[in-house]
Amino acid sequence: RKEVEQDPGPFNVPEGATVAFNCTYSNSASQSFFWYRQDCRKEPKLLMSVYSSGNEDGRFTAQLNRASQYISLLIRDSKLSDSATYLCVVLGASNTGKLIFGQGTTLQVKP
Amino acid sequence: GAGVSQTPSNKVTEKGKYVELRCDPISGHTALYWYRQSLGQGPEFLIYFQGTGAADDSGLPNDRFFAVRPEGSVSTLKIQRTERGDSAVYLCASSGQVSSYNEQFFGPGTRLTVL
């Protein structure tokens, strides 16, 4: 079983739609969680950190459920520019800053 | 300011050859990471440097892979006797410190193709 699992999609949605991505992680000792965005043939970039209380950044909302070891990302009012791969990321428990990535979920927003 | 840079951007080599991939981290960043990303997958951790020393090399797949960071800045990932399965994008990332999480900034990657 992979340490971080995501549905690879693709998710094809119209502009303006709300879309949600989910992710599960296997190591209950994990402490820090993130969503990264990766455009086609580009490097990953941090989108947002994920906190237990949930956090919001504009149209993006991230949630963490430690009991279920489940992380989510909600995108409201999708834009064409949101088309990308969204990577669920967990900080490894070894305290070296090692990041453990999910496979990524591909989002295609269509006009 | 300048981000993480990696050279070459593309490398095509033949099976059995030796390759070196270079990473220039953001100036002043002490932590440096190498990851490998295969098509359709997320990046996979290879090795982490804190300063000059490799603090965690648990992700290196086998002894054909080796990395150095002799002066605590530029790092080189070395792959001996390349195999077709080594074909991937090799990503380098750096961050300011690692005792508490600091964002890792990724370079554009080196796309390695082994024929």
PDB file of C-alpha atoms in Angstrom:
ATOM      1  CA  ARG A   1       0.000   0.000   0.000  1.00  0.00           C
ATOM      2  CA  LYS A   2       1.319   3.462  -0.897  1.00  0.00           C
ATOM      3  CA  GLU A   3       1.917   5.872   1.965  1.00  0.00           C
ATOM      4  CA  VAL A   4      -0.204   8.562   0.317  1.00  0.00           C
ATOM      5  CA  GLU A   5      -3.050   7.609  -1.986  1.00  0.00           C
ATOM      6  CA  GLN A   6      -5.050   9.793  -4.349  1.00  0.00           C
ATOM      7  CA  ASP A   7      -7.538   9.199  -7.122  1.00  0.00           C
ATOM      8  CA  PRO A   8      -5.533  10.132 -10.255  1.00  0.00           C
ATOM      9  CA  GLY A   9      -8.644  11.327 -12.124  1.00  0.00           C
ATOM     10  CA  PRO A  10      -8.770  13.073 -14.508  1.00  0.00           C
ATOM     11  CA  PHE A  11     -11.492  15.346 -13.233  1.00  0.00           C
ATOM     12  CA  ASN A  12     -13.075  17.259 -16.106  1.00  0.00           C
ATOM     13  CA  VAL A  13     -15.275  20.106 -14.906  1.00  0.00           C
ATOM     14  CA  PRO A  14     -16.821  23.222 -16.444  1.00  0.00           C
ATOM     15  CA  GLU A  15     -15.728  26.687 -15.447  1.00  0.00           C
ATOM     16  CA  GLY A  16     -17.449  27.812 -12.275  1.00  0.00           C
ATOM     17  CA  ALA A  17     -17.873  24.313 -10.884  1.00  0.00           C
ATOM     18  CA  THR A  18     -16.902  23.214  -7.399  1.00  0.00           C
ATOM     19  CA  VAL A  19     -14.577  20.223  -7.286  1.00  0.00           C
ATOM     20  CA  ALA A  20     -13.176  18.223  -4.377  1.00  0.00           C
ATOM     21  CA  PHE A  21     -10.082  16.023  -4.204  1.00  0.00           C
ATOM     22  CA  ASN A  22      -9.413  13.483  -1.504  1.00  0.00           C
ATOM     23  CA  CYS A  23      -6.322  11.795  -0.214  1.00  0.00           C
ATOM     24  CA  THR A  24      -5.524   9.210   2.468  1.00  0.00           C
ATOM     25  CA  TYR A  25      -2.245   8.601   4.261  1.00  0.00           C
ATOM     26  CA  SER A  26      -1.078   5.490   6.065  1.00  0.00           C
ATOM     27  CA  ASN A  27       1.302   6.735   8.770  1.00  0.00           C
ATOM     28  CA  SER A  28      -0.705   7.875  11.769  1.00  0.00           C
ATOM     29  CA  ALA A  29       2.408   9.581  13.185  1.00  0.00           C
ATOM     30  CA  SER A  30       2.455  12.093  10.312  1.00  0.00           C
ATOM     31  CA  GLN A  31       2.238  15.665  11.543  1.00  0.00           C
ATOM     32  CA  SER A  32       2.294  18.008   8.553  1.00  0.00           C
ATOM     33  CA  PHE A  33       0.276  17.972   5.382  1.00  0.00           C
ATOM     34  CA  PHE A  34       0.222  19.994   2.187  1.00  0.00           C
ATOM     35  CA  TRP A  35      -1.271  20.376  -1.234  1.00  0.00           C
ATOM     36  CA  TYR A  36       1.141  21.105  -4.065  1.00  0.00           C
ATOM     37  CA  ARG A  37       0.189  22.142  -7.571  1.00  0.00           C
ATOM     38  CA  GLN A  38       2.100  20.935 -10.620  1.00  0.00           C
ATOM     39  CA  ASP A  39       1.522  22.308 -14.103  1.00  0.00           C
ATOM     40  CA  CYS A  40       2.323  20.155 -17.112  1.00  0.00           C
ATOM     41  CA  ARG A  41       6.099  19.628 -17.441  1.00  0.00           C
ATOM     42  CA  LYS A  42       6.784  22.075 -14.607  1.00  0.00           C
ATOM     43  CA  GLU A  43       8.005  21.672 -11.045  1.00  0.00           C
ATOM     44  CA  PRO A  44       5.644  21.259  -8.074  1.00  0.00           C
ATOM     45  CA  LYS A  45       4.791  24.399  -6.134  1.00  0.00           C
ATOM     46  CA  LEU A  46       3.250  24.683  -2.695  1.00  0.00           C
ATOM     47  CA  LEU A  47      -0.443  25.540  -2.917  1.00  0.00           C
ATOM     48  CA  MET A  48      -1.302  25.448   0.774  1.00  0.00           C
ATOM     49  CA  SER A  49      -0.617  23.749   4.055  1.00  0.00           C
ATOM     50  CA  VAL A  50      -3.386  21.734   5.687  1.00  0.00           C
ATOM     51  CA  TYR A  51      -4.311  22.217   9.328  1.00  0.00           C
ATOM     52  CA  SER A  52      -6.581  20.217  11.627  1.00  0.00           C
ATOM     53  CA  SER A  53      -8.902  23.174  11.996  1.00  0.00           C
ATOM     54  CA  GLY A  54      -9.226  23.483   8.246  1.00  0.00           C
ATOM     55  CA  ASN A  55      -7.947  26.451   6.315  1.00  0.00           C
ATOM     56  CA  GLU A  56      -9.056  28.550   3.431  1.00  0.00           C
ATOM     57  CA  ASP A  57      -7.180  30.610   0.859  1.00  0.00           C
ATOM     58  CA  GLY A  58      -9.543  32.401  -1.478  1.00  0.00           C
ATOM     59  CA  ARG A  59     -11.376  29.774  -3.517  1.00  0.00           C
ATOM     60  CA  PHE A  60      -9.373  26.924  -1.997  1.00  0.00           C
ATOM     61  CA  THR A  61     -10.248  25.111   1.224  1.00  0.00           C
ATOM     62  CA  ALA A  62      -8.184  22.321   2.766  1.00  0.00           C
ATOM     63  CA  GLN A  63      -9.355  19.957   5.496  1.00  0.00           C
ATOM     64  CA  LEU A  64      -7.609  17.323   7.596  1.00  0.00           C
ATOM     65  CA  ASN A  65      -9.274  14.464   9.443  1.00  0.00           C
ATOM     66  CA  ARG A  66      -6.620  12.834  11.623  1.00  0.00           C
ATOM     67  CA  ALA A  67      -8.928  10.102  12.924  1.00  0.00           C
ATOM     68  CA  SER A  68      -9.625   8.895   9.373  1.00  0.00           C
ATOM     69  CA  GLN A  69      -6.161   9.873   8.054  1.00  0.00           C
ATOM     70  CA  TYR A  70      -7.872  11.773   5.301  1.00  0.00           C
ATOM     71  CA  ILE A  71      -7.062  15.089   3.597  1.00  0.00           C
ATOM     72  CA  SER A  72      -9.238  17.044   1.204  1.00  0.00           C
ATOM     73  CA  LEU A  73      -8.988  20.025  -1.111  1.00  0.00           C
ATOM     74  CA  LEU A  74     -12.046  21.927  -2.291  1.00  0.00           C
ATOM     75  CA  ILE A  75     -11.883  24.356  -5.195  1.00  0.00           C
ATOM     76  CA  ARG A  76     -14.858  26.657  -5.662  1.00  0.00           C
ATOM     77  CA  ASP A  77     -15.724  28.607  -8.808  1.00  0.00           C
ATOM     78  CA  SER A  78     -13.152  26.763 -10.929  1.00  0.00           C
ATOM     79  CA  LYS A  79     -11.133  28.801 -13.418  1.00  0.00           C
ATOM     80  CA  LEU A  80      -9.465  27.621 -16.606  1.00  0.00           C
ATOM     81  CA  SER A  81      -6.162  28.477 -14.915  1.00  0.00           C
ATOM     82  CA  ASP A  82      -6.853  25.906 -12.183  1.00  0.00           C
ATOM     83  CA  SER A  83      -6.158  23.124 -14.698  1.00  0.00           C
ATOM     84  CA  ALA A  84      -3.164  21.260 -13.284  1.00  0.00           C
ATOM     85  CA  THR A  85      -2.202  18.222 -11.235  1.00  0.00           C
ATOM     86  CA  TYR A  86      -2.791  18.516  -7.504  1.00  0.00           C
ATOM     87  CA  LEU A  87      -0.413  16.554  -5.315  1.00  0.00           C
ATOM     88  CA  CYS A  88      -1.306  15.502  -1.781  1.00  0.00           C
ATOM     89  CA  VAL A  89       1.851  15.619   0.321  1.00  0.00           C
ATOM     90  CA  VAL A  90       2.742  14.386   3.803  1.00  0.00           C
ATOM     91  CA  LEU A  91       5.868  15.324   5.720  1.00  0.00           C
ATOM     92  CA  GLY A  92       7.779  12.149   6.557  1.00  0.00           C
ATOM     93  CA  ALA A  93       8.013  11.218  10.219  1.00  0.00           C
ATOM     94  CA  SER A  94      11.819  11.018  10.135  1.00  0.00           C
ATOM     95  CA  ASN A  95      12.256  14.734  10.906  1.00  0.00           C
ATOM     96  CA  THR A  96      14.455  15.274   7.860  1.00  0.00           C
ATOM     97  CA  GLY A  97      11.925  17.304   5.893  1.00  0.00           C
ATOM     98  CA  LYS A  98      11.424  14.461   3.460  1.00  0.00           C
ATOM     99  CA  LEU A  99       8.141  14.900   1.571  1.00  0.00           C
ATOM    100  CA  ILE A 100       5.983  11.943   0.612  1.00  0.00           C
ATOM    101  CA  PHE A 101       3.846  12.632  -2.441  1.00  0.00           C
ATOM    102  CA  GLY A 102       0.672  11.046  -3.662  1.00  0.00           C
ATOM    103  CA  GLN A 103       0.296  10.147  -7.307  1.00  0.00           C
ATOM    104  CA  GLY A 104      -1.506  13.417  -8.021  1.00  0.00           C
ATOM    105  CA  THR A 105      -5.011  14.195  -9.238  1.00  0.00           C
ATOM    106  CA  THR A 106      -5.384  15.807 -12.632  1.00  0.00           C
ATOM    107  CA  LEU A 107      -7.942  18.584 -13.029  1.00  0.00           C
ATOM    108  CA  GLN A 108      -9.058  19.887 -16.398  1.00  0.00           C
ATOM    109  CA  VAL A 109     -11.367  22.906 -16.291  1.00  0.00           C
ATOM    110  CA  LYS A 110     -13.213  23.453 -19.559  1.00  0.00           C
ATOM    111  CA  PRO A 111     -14.906  26.616 -20.854  1.00  0.00           C
TER     112      PRO A 111
ATOM    113  CA  GLY B   1      15.762  36.412  -6.461  1.00  0.00           C
ATOM    114  CA  ALA B   2      17.091  33.380  -8.279  1.00  0.00           C
ATOM    115  CA  GLY B   3      15.307  30.116  -7.679  1.00  0.00           C
ATOM    116  CA  VAL B   4      16.669  26.589  -7.744  1.00  0.00           C
ATOM    117  CA  SER B   5      18.369  25.815 -11.024  1.00  0.00           C
ATOM    118  CA  GLN B   6      19.185  22.441 -12.523  1.00  0.00           C
ATOM    119  CA  THR B   7      21.374  21.451 -15.434  1.00  0.00           C
ATOM    120  CA  PRO B   8      21.047  20.002 -17.933  1.00  0.00           C
ATOM    121  CA  SER B   9      17.324  20.438 -18.521  1.00  0.00           C
ATOM    122  CA  ASN B  10      17.334  17.321 -20.709  1.00  0.00           C
ATOM    123  CA  LYS B  11      19.777  14.445 -20.882  1.00  0.00           C
ATOM    124  CA  VAL B  12      19.604  11.543 -23.307  1.00  0.00           C
ATOM    125  CA  THR B  13      22.046   8.724 -22.733  1.00  0.00           C
ATOM    126  CA  GLU B  14      22.550   5.110 -23.644  1.00  0.00           C
ATOM    127  CA  LYS B  15      22.071   2.168 -21.345  1.00  0.00           C
ATOM    128  CA  GLY B  16      25.209   1.504 -19.334  1.00  0.00           C
ATOM    129  CA  LYS B  17      26.554   5.062 -19.462  1.00  0.00           C
ATOM    130  CA  TYR B  18      27.366   7.343 -16.527  1.00  0.00           C
ATOM    131  CA  VAL B  19      25.496  10.634 -15.975  1.00  0.00           C
ATOM    132  CA  GLU B  20      25.782  13.596 -13.646  1.00  0.00           C
ATOM    133  CA  LEU B  21      22.922  15.930 -12.837  1.00  0.00           C
ATOM    134  CA  ARG B  22      23.587  19.269 -11.193  1.00  0.00           C
ATOM    135  CA  CYS B  23      21.529  21.338  -8.756  1.00  0.00           C
ATOM    136  CA  ASP B  24      22.131  24.939  -7.663  1.00  0.00           C
ATOM    137  CA  PRO B  25      19.949  25.655  -4.633  1.00  0.00           C
ATOM    138  CA  ILE B  26      18.633  29.020  -3.540  1.00  0.00           C
ATOM    139  CA  SER B  27      21.480  30.996  -2.012  1.00  0.00           C
ATOM    140  CA  GLY B  28      21.704  30.469   1.736  1.00  0.00           C
ATOM    141  CA  HIS B  29      19.470  27.396   1.833  1.00  0.00           C
ATOM    142  CA  THR B  30      21.124  24.730   3.948  1.00  0.00           C
ATOM    143  CA  ALA B  31      18.772  21.854   3.172  1.00  0.00           C
ATOM    144  CA  LEU B  32      18.809  20.233  -0.262  1.00  0.00           C
ATOM    145  CA  TYR B  33      16.688  17.358  -1.527  1.00  0.00           C
ATOM    146  CA  TRP B  34      16.657  15.160  -4.601  1.00  0.00           C
ATOM    147  CA  TYR B  35      13.449  13.549  -5.828  1.00  0.00           C
ATOM    148  CA  ARG B  36      12.643  11.443  -8.870  1.00  0.00           C
ATOM    149  CA  GLN B  37       9.351  11.656 -10.746  1.00  0.00           C
ATOM    150  CA  SER B  38       8.288   8.970 -13.175  1.00  0.00           C
ATOM    151  CA  LEU B  39       5.541   9.574 -15.705  1.00  0.00           C
ATOM    152  CA  GLY B  40       2.117   9.705 -14.095  1.00  0.00           C
ATOM    153  CA  GLN B  41       3.505   9.498 -10.560  1.00  0.00           C
ATOM    154  CA  GLY B  42       4.262  11.950  -7.793  1.00  0.00           C
ATOM    155  CA  PRO B  43       7.861  12.796  -6.916  1.00  0.00           C
ATOM    156  CA  GLU B  44       9.688  10.148  -4.896  1.00  0.00           C
ATOM    157  CA  PHE B  45      12.315  11.094  -2.309  1.00  0.00           C
ATOM    158  CA  LEU B  46      15.908  10.061  -3.034  1.00  0.00           C
ATOM    159  CA  ILE B  47      18.298  11.872  -0.663  1.00  0.00           C
ATOM    160  CA  TYR B  48      18.516  14.832   1.703  1.00  0.00           C
ATOM    161  CA  PHE B  49      21.544  16.978   2.533  1.00  0.00           C
ATOM    162  CA  GLN B  50      21.908  19.237   5.517  1.00  0.00           C
ATOM    163  CA  GLY B  51      24.990  21.285   4.714  1.00  0.00           C
ATOM    164  CA  THR B  52      27.621  19.044   3.186  1.00  0.00           C
ATOM    165  CA  GLY B  53      26.485  15.766   4.667  1.00  0.00           C
ATOM    166  CA  ALA B  54      23.851  13.356   3.405  1.00  0.00           C
ATOM    167  CA  ALA B  55      21.526  13.158   6.412  1.00  0.00           C
ATOM    168  CA  ASP B  56      19.088  10.729   4.797  1.00  0.00           C
ATOM    169  CA  ASP B  57      19.843   8.647   1.713  1.00  0.00           C
ATOM    170  CA  SER B  58      17.143   6.068   2.339  1.00  0.00           C
ATOM    171  CA  GLY B  59      15.442   6.805  -0.999  1.00  0.00           C
ATOM    172  CA  LEU B  60      18.382   5.962  -3.248  1.00  0.00           C
ATOM    173  CA  PRO B  61      17.201   2.860  -5.156  1.00  0.00           C
ATOM    174  CA  ASN B  62      20.574   1.065  -5.271  1.00  0.00           C
ATOM    175  CA  ASP B  63      24.314   1.626  -5.204  1.00  0.00           C
ATOM    176  CA  ARG B  64      24.385   2.912  -8.778  1.00  0.00           C
ATOM    177  CA  PHE B  65      23.038   6.184  -7.412  1.00  0.00           C
ATOM    178  CA  PHE B  66      25.235   8.570  -5.472  1.00  0.00           C
ATOM    179  CA  ALA B  67      25.035  12.269  -4.618  1.00  0.00           C
ATOM    180  CA  VAL B  68      27.485  14.810  -3.253  1.00  0.00           C
ATOM    181  CA  ARG B  69      27.396  18.352  -1.951  1.00  0.00           C
ATOM    182  CA  PRO B  70      31.056  19.068  -1.173  1.00  0.00           C
ATOM    183  CA  GLU B  71      30.789  22.756  -0.242  1.00  0.00           C
ATOM    184  CA  GLY B  72      27.273  22.810   1.126  1.00  0.00           C
ATOM    185  CA  SER B  73      25.793  24.554  -1.892  1.00  0.00           C
ATOM    186  CA  VAL B  74      25.781  22.914  -5.341  1.00  0.00           C
ATOM    187  CA  SER B  75      24.885  19.235  -5.419  1.00  0.00           C
ATOM    188  CA  THR B  76      25.519  16.592  -8.057  1.00  0.00           C
ATOM    189  CA  LEU B  77      23.503  13.410  -8.454  1.00  0.00           C
ATOM    190  CA  LYS B  78      25.532  10.693 -10.120  1.00  0.00           C
ATOM    191  CA  ILE B  79      24.113   7.599 -11.773  1.00  0.00           C
ATOM    192  CA  GLN B  80      26.401   4.786 -12.888  1.00  0.00           C
ATOM    193  CA  ARG B  81      25.602   2.081 -15.458  1.00  0.00           C
ATOM    194  CA  THR B  82      22.285   3.694 -16.327  1.00  0.00           C
ATOM    195  CA  GLU B  83      19.299   1.486 -17.035  1.00  0.00           C
ATOM    196  CA  ARG B  84      16.131   2.211 -19.017  1.00  0.00           C
ATOM    197  CA  GLY B  85      14.192   2.190 -15.746  1.00  0.00           C
ATOM    198  CA  ASP B  86      16.194   5.216 -14.591  1.00  0.00           C
ATOM    199  CA  SER B  87      14.360   7.370 -17.145  1.00  0.00           C
ATOM    200  CA  ALA B  88      12.451  10.016 -15.191  1.00  0.00           C
ATOM    201  CA  VAL B  89      12.503  13.684 -14.222  1.00  0.00           C
ATOM    202  CA  TYR B  90      15.007  14.308 -11.447  1.00  0.00           C
ATOM    203  CA  LEU B  91      13.912  17.205  -9.244  1.00  0.00           C
ATOM    204  CA  CYS B  92      16.014  19.121  -6.776  1.00  0.00           C
ATOM    205  CA  ALA B  93      14.542  21.209  -3.956  1.00  0.00           C
ATOM    206  CA  SER B  94      16.012  23.428  -1.273  1.00  0.00           C
ATOM    207  CA  SER B  95      14.739  24.976   1.936  1.00  0.00           C
ATOM    208  CA  GLY B  96      16.048  27.308   4.585  1.00  0.00           C
ATOM    209  CA  GLN B  97      16.007  24.907   7.506  1.00  0.00           C
ATOM    210  CA  VAL B  98      14.491  21.636   8.425  1.00  0.00           C
ATOM    211  CA  SER B  99      14.056  21.630  12.208  1.00  0.00           C
ATOM    212  CA  SER B 100      10.533  22.867  11.677  1.00  0.00           C
ATOM    213  CA  TYR B 101       8.964  22.596   8.279  1.00  0.00           C
ATOM    214  CA  ASN B 102      10.128  25.172   5.807  1.00  0.00           C
ATOM    215  CA  GLU B 103       8.711  25.264   2.310  1.00  0.00           C
ATOM    216  CA  GLN B 104      10.747  23.352  -0.216  1.00  0.00           C
ATOM    217  CA  PHE B 105      11.343  25.199  -3.467  1.00  0.00           C
ATOM    218  CA  PHE B 106      11.757  22.966  -6.472  1.00  0.00           C
ATOM    219  CA  GLY B 107      13.917  23.422  -9.511  1.00  0.00           C
ATOM    220  CA  PRO B 108      12.596  22.785 -13.030  1.00  0.00           C
ATOM    221  CA  GLY B 109      14.088  19.300 -13.088  1.00  0.00           C
ATOM    222  CA  THR B 110      16.342  17.325 -15.403  1.00  0.00           C
ATOM    223  CA  ARG B 111      14.518  14.999 -17.770  1.00  0.00           C
ATOM    224  CA  LEU B 112      16.693  11.895 -18.122  1.00  0.00           C
ATOM    225  CA  THR B 113      16.050   9.472 -20.957  1.00  0.00           C
ATOM    226  CA  VAL B 114      18.006   6.233 -21.089  1.00  0.00           C
ATOM    227  CA  LEU B 115      17.822   4.550 -24.495  1.00  0.00           C
TER     228      LEU B 115
END
